[in-house]
Each structure stands twice: as C-alpha cells, then as structure tokens.
Amino acid sequence: MLSRAEVSARLSRFPKFDDTYLSLPYAPHMPGHMVRQTKEVIAIARKFNEEVARPRALELDRKTHEDPGYMPWELAELANKWGFYTMWIPKMFGGKGYNMPSMSYFSEEVGSVCLGIMNVIGVHYLGVSGVIASANLTLSRRIMNDVVQGEKTGKPCLIALATTEPGAGTDVEETDLVDKGKVTCHARKVKGGYIVNGTKVFISMGHVSTWTVLYAYSDLKRPSETSVGLMVKTGTKGFSFGTHENKMGQRVCPASVLVFEDCFVPDDQVLFDEARVRKFTKKPFREISQRYIDYVVSATRAGVGAFGVGAARGAFEAALNYASTTEVGGRLLINNEWVQCQLAEMYKNVALGRLAYVEANYANSHRGLYRLLQLKPFYYYLLFMPQAYFDNVVAPFLEKESSQKLMGRLYYEWAREPDQHCCSGWGSLAKVAGTDIGIKNCQMALELMGQTGLRQDAGVEKLLRDAKLVQIYEGTNQLNRLNLFKCLIAPAVPQARVFEE
Amino acid sequence: MLTSFKSDLKPFDELARSFAAKELTKKVEEHDRYPFGEFFTTVVDKMFDVGFLGVVLPEELGGIGGSISALCVILENICRADSSAGGIIFTNALSQEIMRAAKAEALARKVFPKASSASEFLVAFPSYIDPAHAGALPDAMKTGRGYTLTGSLELLVLGGLASRAVIPARIRDGSTYSFFLVDLAEEGIVKSDPVFTLGLHACPAVDVTMKGVKARLIGEPDKGGLYFKEVSSKMHVAAAAMNAGIMKGSLGEALAYSKERFQGGREIINWSEVSMLLAGMAIKADVADMCVAQACLAMEQGENHWGSHCIAAALHIHELACEAVTDGVQVLGGNGYMKDYGQEKRYRDARQVQALLGAAPLKKIDLVRGLAGLAAAGSPG
Ligand SMILES: Cc1cc2nc3c(=O)[nH]c(=O)nc-3n(C[C@H](O)[C@H](O)[C@H](O)COP(=O)(O)OP(=O)(O)OC[C@H]3O[C@@H](n4cnc5c(N)ncnc54)[C@H](O)[C@@H]3O)c2cc1C
C-alpha cells in the first residue's frame, strides 16, 4: 500500500520508530541461547536468595544499626564464592561471559529480597562498565584478570567507581553541567603519570574494593574538556578512606569517602585521557567524555531500574503473602475486591518497570555498549571457544595497538549520535520508571499491611528504606528525566535547550 | 493556622515551639538511635513536667484540660522537630481519651493525679490498630470482682516505659471487645525487647503476651468499639497534625538546603524543576495545615458529620505527607538519604504516623460505609 520510501519517511518522524519500538526489530536478532542463559541466571539468583540473601537480609540490616561501622566483607566473600564478580565479565577479559542483559533480571530477583545485598554485587559492574567502556583493552584485561584471580584465591577483588564529589553530584553526570559546577578532584600530568588531589563522596563499596575507577580533571576550570579516567588501587600512597555514610537503607553496602592527597597514578593505569583518545578519534574530547559517560550510565541506569523493580516486586510479594494469610472481619484480606485490585496494580507496576528495563537492554544490546557481544556470530564464538583460547590466542591480539585503535574507533569515532541518544534516553527512562514504582509499591504494601508493615522483622519497611536510594544514585530522577528529554525528545525540537534555563 | 483562628491556642504554640527548639532539635539523630542507643528519658521527664503528657486530660485528673485543638498545636510543633516525642504525647492522650470516653473517672483518678514521674503517668496503648480490625485480641475472663487477660498483642506503644496499659480484649467470642487497664508490672506479662520499626524510634513499642493477668474493666463490657469510635475521630486529627508538622519540617529543611546548595553554577532552588518539587511540598504542607484547622473547628462546633470530616482530613493529610517527605529527601540528593540530615527520618516517620489508629485502606472503607449508613467493614455480616 505504501512504498518503502513512504514508510521510511513516516517512521523517521517523531517519535521515530527506531527510538520507540526496540524489542520489535531487535528481539528476532537475539541469540536464542540468551533465553536459556537468562533462565539459568534467574534460577541462580533464586537459589542465592534462598541460601544467602533471605536468611541474612534482615539480620544484617539490624546488625548495621547496632554497629554502624559494619563492612560487608563476609557478603563480598560469599558473592565471590558464588562467582558473581566475574559472571558478567566478557570471556575475552577472562570472565564467565554471561550475557550482560541477564544481569538486570538477576538484579530484580536479588533486589526483591535485599537491595543492599544486590548493590554489594551490582555496583562492582558499575566499575566493570567504567573500565570496559574506555576501550582501553590492555588495562581492562589487567584489571579483570585481578578480579578473576580474586575469585580463584577466595579474596574478592572488586571495582568501585568514583565520580561524585562533595560539591558536585548532579553536575558530574553531565558535561553540560560540569563546567558550571564546583569540581575539585584534580589530576596533574607529570612525567610517567598523574598526581591526584581531591575528595570523592558516596562511593558505593569504596572501602571494600580493590580498584577504583577515578574520574578527575586536569583543568578544574574546564572539566568537560579535561576529564581523566584513572585506575587507583586501594593501598596506593596518597589514597585513603574517610568515613562511610550513616544511611537510611541499603546499609550493608557502604558509601565511602575517598581522599586523594598527592596520589601518584602511573601512565599504565590511565584508563583514558585526551592523549589516549587522540589515538583513535579526532572528535572533540568533550563529546568523547559525554559518550563515555553515556556508555556507562546507559547500562547501569537500566540496571538501577531493575533494582527499583526488585523493590516493587519484594513489596508486592510481601503484600500478597500478608493478604493471603490475614483475616479481617472473618474474611481473608485477599478475598476482598479492593485488595485484589491493589495487588493487581502492584503486579502491573512490576511488569511495566520490567518492560522498561528490557527495552533499555535492547537499546544497549544493539546500539550501545553490548552491541559487539550481542551480535549472533560473535556471541556464539565467545560462547563456544574455550577460555584457554581467549587467554592464549585472543589476549595477545587484544593488547596490540591496532586492536585498541579498532575498538576505540568502533565505540567512539564511528558511533552514531542517535544511537547514543537512544541508549542514554532509554537508560534514564528505565531508571525513572523502575525506581518510582519501587517507592509506589512499597508504599502500597505498607498501607495494606497496617502495623505489621511497620516492623523491621516483616521486611517491607526495609524495602521502603532501601528503595529511596535508587531514586537518587546513578543521577537523581530529576536529572534522568532531563536526560530523557535531552536524548529522546529534544532532538525533534531544534529550539529546545537543556540545562540552559 | 489554627492559632490564627483561635488566639487562645497561642500559648500552647509558643510553649511547644520553644520546648522543641530547646530539648529536641539538636539531638534528633541521637534520640532516633533507640533501641540501639540511649532512650531520651530526661526529655520525656521534661514533657511530663510541662504537661505535654496530659494535654487533654482534665485538670482535676492532673492534666492541663486543653482541647484537641491544643493537642494538635502542640503535636504539630513537636513533630516538626521530632515526631517520636509526638508519638509519646499522642499515645498517652489516646489512652486518656479512651478512659474519658468510657467515663472511667474513678479509674483515671487512681492513675494520673498520683503520678509523680513520667513513667507513672504514661499509659501504653496499641496505637497502630483499630481493635475492630485486629484478627486476634487477648481474651478476658471474669474472675471475682475483676478480670484476667490471656493472649498476645503486638506493638503496644510505650509498653516498655509505662507503668500501665489500656488493652483491648474480648470477653466473649465475636466482634465486640472491651478495654482494660493493666498494671504492666503484674505477674504473667512478658514483654519483648523494643520492636525495631520503620519510624518513631524513640516512641518505642513492645510485643506483649499475657497469661492470666489481672485487669480492670474500663467503662462497660463490650463497649470498646463504641469508645474507640468516639475517640478515634478526634485522635485522627491529632495524628494528622503530627504529619502536618512533619511536612513543615521537611519543607523547611528542603527550602533552606536548596538556597545553599549549588549545582550547575546556581543555588538549586533556581533550577525550575527543583522549584516544582518545593512547590509541590509547600502546597501539600499548606493544605494539610488548613485541613487540620478546619477539622478542629468542625469538631469543636459539633458540625454534622464532624467525625468523618476528621477522618477524611487525616487520611488525606497522611497521603500528602508520605509524598511530601519523599520529595523532601529528593531535594537534598544524596545528603537527604543520610542520618546527618533530618529528611530520611521524616520519610520514615510520616509513614509510621500514617499507620496510627489502623490501616488506611480499612479506614477508607469504614468511612464510606459510615457515610452510607452501613455497618463498618469489620463487623460480622
Ligand atoms: C548511598 C549512595 C551511593 C552512591 N554511590 C555512588 C558511587 O558508587 N559512585 C559515584 O560516583 N556516586 C555515587 N553516588 C552519588 C550519586 O550519584 C549522587 O548522590 C547523585 O548523583 C546526586 O548528587 P548529589 O547527591 O550531589 O545531589 P545534588 O546534585 O546536590 O542534587 C540536589 C537536588 O537538586 C537537584 N538538581 C541538581 N541539579 C539540578 C539541575 N541542573 N536541574 C534540576 N535539578 C537539579 C537534584 O535532582 C536533587 O533533587 C551515591 C550516592 C548515594 C547517596
């Protein structure tokens, strides 16, 4: 009925087909094995919940109130033993290479029991994404190898990521804001490396991590054009920890203060800086920095959306259990219409939040950070080749300058802005959708459960405390709404300006 | 707002405000550590000294004989600073009001005028239930001139601090229940450690089990539901005033922070989206204030349906509060989530206050059944 050109013209109008319907075109391209693997991941998460998370969540929360100095060493060791810290590291870097999108389902499952425990596992992948998205293959291999060794030796090697500063939280999430902000973490180029001075705050798992991806600036007056990504090892001279925060929830997962005083970081621990980036792209460095941030947050915000969905589901399950076992006026609550509608509403919220992160996963898988890994031939190649092949044959190849350049070009020089916008916008959408319904369902469960809901030993009040954090970290939901606007709406409105009011 | 309608409430307003500033504001976080930190006994003693533990209790019984409006003004100011202190005032007033509704003056005379300390004056109550909706209540058995109670009760507020408790129990099977006064030092009572709850940490509750515990009937047998209904309408406004205060506290802290915190080169209040968050909070806090004032006036003037006005106002205010305090955390970003600021506590406390006097959805159903002239949902048939 319509010519191809007519169809294409109409579908490229706002809202563009490509940015709106993600699963429709991409689901058929998904390697079939991903479904089986994701089922396995969900089952592993449920087993972990039964054996580790559920028996400990409330007791540990209580313990952190009794002892605010609590650190989750034992939990990290357990997660390490279960193989979670290498599970989603690609095989070419020595990990188990589970498909990245499966992690969001895992996050929902474990998050439905305890968001704090989930973050003890999950925030490591904020670090992993921060390393891998740099396209610095040598350093990625080195750091990931430490993580793999940590699993073998039973001494967890975790990666934290530090961007937030006392005076700059929202500002460091956006290159458009950072130049107007008050960043203070300075990286001065010296012979053989950088010397860093400054403080980072709210760094999840800082105290417990071995490596930190540190975001600093070589010129504090022009941070957007001079950002530097560094890998700093805990114990390095000049790098120390301050306190960790006394939080409302997610208390098993510390948020640390990191202090850098004349801390020397050698050149071979520079993840990216302008000099490195120049090897593979001539694009303005500011643009590259934003793309790097977008690669990371497009993936991790979808993950935080799944955390929120987890909280929503935990609340739903608690309410369902309560309604199924509690009588009012001689009738089980669950046999009241209003309760059935409330439970249906909560179930619906969970489902919609999940759909949002699934769509974001499709964006990342086909147009973002995971796009190489999710190409069918490459996916099966990674799946079926033995690890020794990667260690002995692929590794030396990855270290080559030409491979690094190719990777850099692929991810930065040749990457398309519309793809970046789609992934980043959907990351924000999933984050806001999932985390808002997290609070919504916790509130509904609490109201339905009356005084039982107030008790820490009933679990829901903890979910409510935990859930508030996910509306804040990985950029506040306000920042994420603005990013959604910037990425998915503003491109269709030439006169729209973001962060310039 | 109440004080502008009724100038006789001004002294209560000033007293509560200065008490909060002097005794509560600076130590909110420290007090909130309970049950993992020290209990603020000296503050409770001072609340007793100034009369906050007996605001609505008649003077001849050792109270200050104030109205529910006076109680609301006090609660609002106290909860603006620390709602745990408000929870203590509320619960004690609730126990007293039940005794008053039951015309149990003789019993009250034995308790209150003779009390020489806060712990003697405090009377515990299961403040988070409407006993009509509670699945199981303790059983009461007639023994000689009195009764004995057997059974258990969750979240008896102040149960670990008070000398006595008002306990709902059933004399016979069915939906009716009666209130009893129990001496908490009696044999046969086992109290749990303070229950760790979402909010109001320094207004602690315990779970109790009773086995043949001596108790005195308050008022008439099987009239508990009636007394509770009479008291609950009024006390709903008091609970609403608590959340109105919490909202004002949250708004105050958010406004102050947004004028100091810089992001993107300006005070965050100058980002219009932050202004929108603040505006939402301000509107809710204002509406809450007006609702409390109007509900108090309706009650005092004995307007038709004043009871349902009061409950409606409370239900509405609690919903507004839970939203406002969530935004109150959000305006402070990561800091809002930390115990160094007051917002995270308000986020928890508002929800705990919402749960006073029973689960909100059940109250809604009762409200509409009341309007339609039908029996409450908990009633049989
Ligand atoms: C427990 C915890 C763990 C964390 N973990 C990490 C971590 O591992 N690594 C890391 O780097 N960071 C981490 N963070 C930091 C987190 O990402 C920041 O808290 C978040 O980005 C918000 O920054 P902020 O706290 O400075 O709030 P602010 O930026 O000061 O924001 C305050 C308020 O102003 C609003 N606002 C600010 N600017 C604007 C604007 N331009 N337009 C509209 N509204 C605006 C915000 O939405 C918010 O409501 C963590 C935070 C917490 C609380």
Tab-separated table of C-alpha atoms in Angstrom, chain A residues 31-34 36-37 91-92 96-97 373 375-390 394:
chain	number	residue	atom	x	y	z
A	31	PRO	CA	20.854	-15.124	20.034
A	32	GLY	CA	18.475	-17.896	21.094
A	33	HIS	CA	20.904	-19.103	23.687
A	34	MET	CA	20.432	-15.876	25.643
A	36	ARG	CA	18.317	-20.279	28.111
A	37	GLN	CA	21.195	-18.491	29.793
A	91	LYS	CA	35.185	-14.101	28.230
A	92	MET	CA	37.786	-12.192	26.263
A	96	LYS	CA	32.375	-16.160	32.607
A	97	GLY	CA	30.808	-14.062	29.895
A	373	LEU	CA	28.844	-9.001	22.339
A	375	LEU	CA	25.978	-9.967	17.506
A	376	LYS	CA	24.941	-13.549	16.859
A	377	PRO	CA	28.184	-14.822	15.283
A	378	PHE	CA	30.311	-13.087	17.877
A	379	TYR	CA	28.033	-14.206	20.702
A	380	TYR	CA	28.321	-17.885	19.749
A	381	TYR	CA	32.021	-17.547	19.058
A	382	LEU	CA	32.522	-16.206	22.586
A	383	LEU	CA	30.232	-18.871	23.991
A	384	PHE	CA	31.812	-21.903	22.404
A	385	MET	CA	35.521	-21.131	22.311
A	386	PRO	CA	37.292	-22.409	25.405
A	387	GLN	CA	38.718	-19.953	27.905
A	388	ALA	CA	42.272	-21.093	27.147
A	389	TYR	CA	41.788	-19.910	23.589
A	390	PHE	CA	40.995	-16.416	24.809
A	394	VAL	CA	42.971	-13.612	21.776
